[in-house]
GROMACS .gro file of C-alpha atoms in nm:
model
  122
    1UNK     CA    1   1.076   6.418  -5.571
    2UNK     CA    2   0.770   6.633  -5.599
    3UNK     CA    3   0.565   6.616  -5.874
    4UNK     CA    4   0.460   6.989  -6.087
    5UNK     CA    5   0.104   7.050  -6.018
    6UNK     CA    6   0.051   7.414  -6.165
    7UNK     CA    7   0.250   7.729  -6.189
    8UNK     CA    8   0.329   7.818  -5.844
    9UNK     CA    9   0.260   7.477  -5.679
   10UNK     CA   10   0.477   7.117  -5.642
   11UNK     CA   11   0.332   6.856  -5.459
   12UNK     CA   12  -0.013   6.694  -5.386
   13UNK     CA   13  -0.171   7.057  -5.301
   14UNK     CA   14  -0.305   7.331  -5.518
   15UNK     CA   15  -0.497   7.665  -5.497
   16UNK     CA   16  -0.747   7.857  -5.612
   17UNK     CA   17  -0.697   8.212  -5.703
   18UNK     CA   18  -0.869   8.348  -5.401
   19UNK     CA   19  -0.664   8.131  -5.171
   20UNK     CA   20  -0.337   8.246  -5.346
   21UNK     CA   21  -0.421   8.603  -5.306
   22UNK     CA   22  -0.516   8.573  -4.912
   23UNK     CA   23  -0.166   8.315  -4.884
   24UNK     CA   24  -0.012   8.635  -5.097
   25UNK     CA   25  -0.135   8.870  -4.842
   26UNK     CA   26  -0.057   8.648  -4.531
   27UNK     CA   27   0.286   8.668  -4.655
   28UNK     CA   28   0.330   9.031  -4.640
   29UNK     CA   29   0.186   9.081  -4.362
   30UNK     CA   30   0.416   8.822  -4.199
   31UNK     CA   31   0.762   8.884  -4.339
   32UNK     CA   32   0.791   8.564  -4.487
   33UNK     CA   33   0.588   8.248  -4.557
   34UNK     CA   34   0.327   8.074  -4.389
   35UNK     CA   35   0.287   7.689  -4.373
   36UNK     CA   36  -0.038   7.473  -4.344
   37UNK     CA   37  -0.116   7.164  -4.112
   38UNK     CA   38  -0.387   6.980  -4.243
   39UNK     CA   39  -0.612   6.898  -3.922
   40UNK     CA   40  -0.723   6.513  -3.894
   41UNK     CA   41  -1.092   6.628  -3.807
   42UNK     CA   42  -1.234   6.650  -3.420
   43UNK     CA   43  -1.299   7.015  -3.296
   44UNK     CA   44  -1.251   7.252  -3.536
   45UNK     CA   45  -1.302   6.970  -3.834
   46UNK     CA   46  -1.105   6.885  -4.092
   47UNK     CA   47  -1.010   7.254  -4.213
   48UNK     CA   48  -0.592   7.301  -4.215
   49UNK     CA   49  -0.490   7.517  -3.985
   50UNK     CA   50  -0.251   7.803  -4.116
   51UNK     CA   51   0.100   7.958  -3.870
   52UNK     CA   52   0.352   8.184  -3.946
   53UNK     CA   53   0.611   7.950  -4.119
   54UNK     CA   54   0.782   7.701  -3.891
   55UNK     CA   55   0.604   7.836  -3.560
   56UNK     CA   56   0.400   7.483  -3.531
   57UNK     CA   57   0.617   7.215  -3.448
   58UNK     CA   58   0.564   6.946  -3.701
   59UNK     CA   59   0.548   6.575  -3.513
   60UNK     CA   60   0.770   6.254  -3.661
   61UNK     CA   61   0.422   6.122  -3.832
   62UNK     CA   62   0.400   6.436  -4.046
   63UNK     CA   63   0.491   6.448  -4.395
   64UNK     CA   64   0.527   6.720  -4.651
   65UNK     CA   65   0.258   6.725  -4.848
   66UNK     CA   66   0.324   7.035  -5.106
   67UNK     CA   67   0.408   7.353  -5.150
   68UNK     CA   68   0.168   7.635  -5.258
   69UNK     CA   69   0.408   7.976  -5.354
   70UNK     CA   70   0.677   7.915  -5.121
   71UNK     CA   71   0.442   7.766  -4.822
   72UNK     CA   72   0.454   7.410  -4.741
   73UNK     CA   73   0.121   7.218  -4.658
   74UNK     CA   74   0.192   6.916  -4.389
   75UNK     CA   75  -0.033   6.634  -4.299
   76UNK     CA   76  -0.008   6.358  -4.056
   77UNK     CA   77   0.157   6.044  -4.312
   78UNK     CA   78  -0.073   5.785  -4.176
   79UNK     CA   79  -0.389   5.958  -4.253
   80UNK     CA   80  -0.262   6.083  -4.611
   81UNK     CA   81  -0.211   5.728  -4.692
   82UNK     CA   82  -0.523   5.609  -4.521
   83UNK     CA   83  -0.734   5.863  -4.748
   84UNK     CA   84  -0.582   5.716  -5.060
   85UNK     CA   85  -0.288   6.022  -5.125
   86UNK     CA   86  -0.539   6.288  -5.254
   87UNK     CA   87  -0.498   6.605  -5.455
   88UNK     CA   88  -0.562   6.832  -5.207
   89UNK     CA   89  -0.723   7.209  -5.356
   90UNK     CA   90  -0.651   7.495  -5.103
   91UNK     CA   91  -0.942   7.728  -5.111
   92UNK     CA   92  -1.101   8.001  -4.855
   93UNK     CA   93  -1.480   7.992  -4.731
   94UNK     CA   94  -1.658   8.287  -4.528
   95UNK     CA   95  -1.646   8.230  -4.128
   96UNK     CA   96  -1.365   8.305  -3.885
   97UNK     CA   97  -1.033   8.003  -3.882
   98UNK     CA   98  -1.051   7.732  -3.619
   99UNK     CA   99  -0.821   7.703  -3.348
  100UNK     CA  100  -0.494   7.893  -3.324
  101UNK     CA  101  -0.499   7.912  -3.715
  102UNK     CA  102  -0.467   8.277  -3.944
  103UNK     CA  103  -0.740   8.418  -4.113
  104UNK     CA  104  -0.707   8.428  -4.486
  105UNK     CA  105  -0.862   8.743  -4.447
  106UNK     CA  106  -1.090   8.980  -4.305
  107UNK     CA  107  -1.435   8.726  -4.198
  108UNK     CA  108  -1.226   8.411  -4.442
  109UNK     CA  109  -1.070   8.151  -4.321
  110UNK     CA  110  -0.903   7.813  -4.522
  111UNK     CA  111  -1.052   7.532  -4.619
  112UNK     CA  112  -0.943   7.214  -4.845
  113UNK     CA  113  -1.117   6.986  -5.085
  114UNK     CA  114  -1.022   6.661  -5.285
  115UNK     CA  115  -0.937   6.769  -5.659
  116UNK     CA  116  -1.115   6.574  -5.918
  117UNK     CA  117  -0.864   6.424  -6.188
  118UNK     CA  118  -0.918   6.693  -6.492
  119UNK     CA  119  -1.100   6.900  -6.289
  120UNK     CA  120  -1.004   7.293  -6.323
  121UNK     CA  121  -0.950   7.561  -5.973
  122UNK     CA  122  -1.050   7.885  -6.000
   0.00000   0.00000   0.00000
């Protein structure tokens, strides 16, 4: 029952180029996908946190949000419906990951934003 968001991507989640190429390289380097939990602030913030795929052991309140090239992107149901079932974009900032998450590359680590409706990634 997902919805098409772009070439590449189902869901409520998208990506910019850059974050496509580091989730291009993760996989690679990996052997196989990698999945994103989208963290519900404290700590480390809001950034999502990224794990080889299935090594983070999804609770019963977390949903599938989307996937982004064969990776899904979970967040805790509650708080998705709470912030009004965004758009999530899937992009990469400089500064080293939070917590136990990958980098999406050398000094980059993952962030998300809310998509504008109309409004184009890069």
């Amino acid at each position: 029952m997902s919805e098409k968001v772009e070439s590449g991507t189902t869901g409520r989640v998208t990506a910019t180029r850059a974050a496509r190429r580091a989730i291009a390289a993760l996989c690679a380097a990996h052997g196989g996908p990698v999945m994103f939990v989208q963290s519900g602030g404290c700590c480390d913030g809001s950034d999502p946190m990224c794990f080889e795929g299935g090594e983070f052991a999804l609770g019963g309140g977390d949903m599938l949000i989307g996937v982004v090239d064969g990776c899904t992107f979970h967040m805790n149901a509650d708080q998705y419906h709470a912030l009004g079932r965004p758009l999530f974009v899937l992009d990469v900032e400089e500064g080293a990951p939070g917590g136990f998450s990958l980098a999406a590359g050398d000094g980059l680590h993952f962030v998300t934003r809310v998509k504008v409706p109309g409004e184009q990634t890069s």
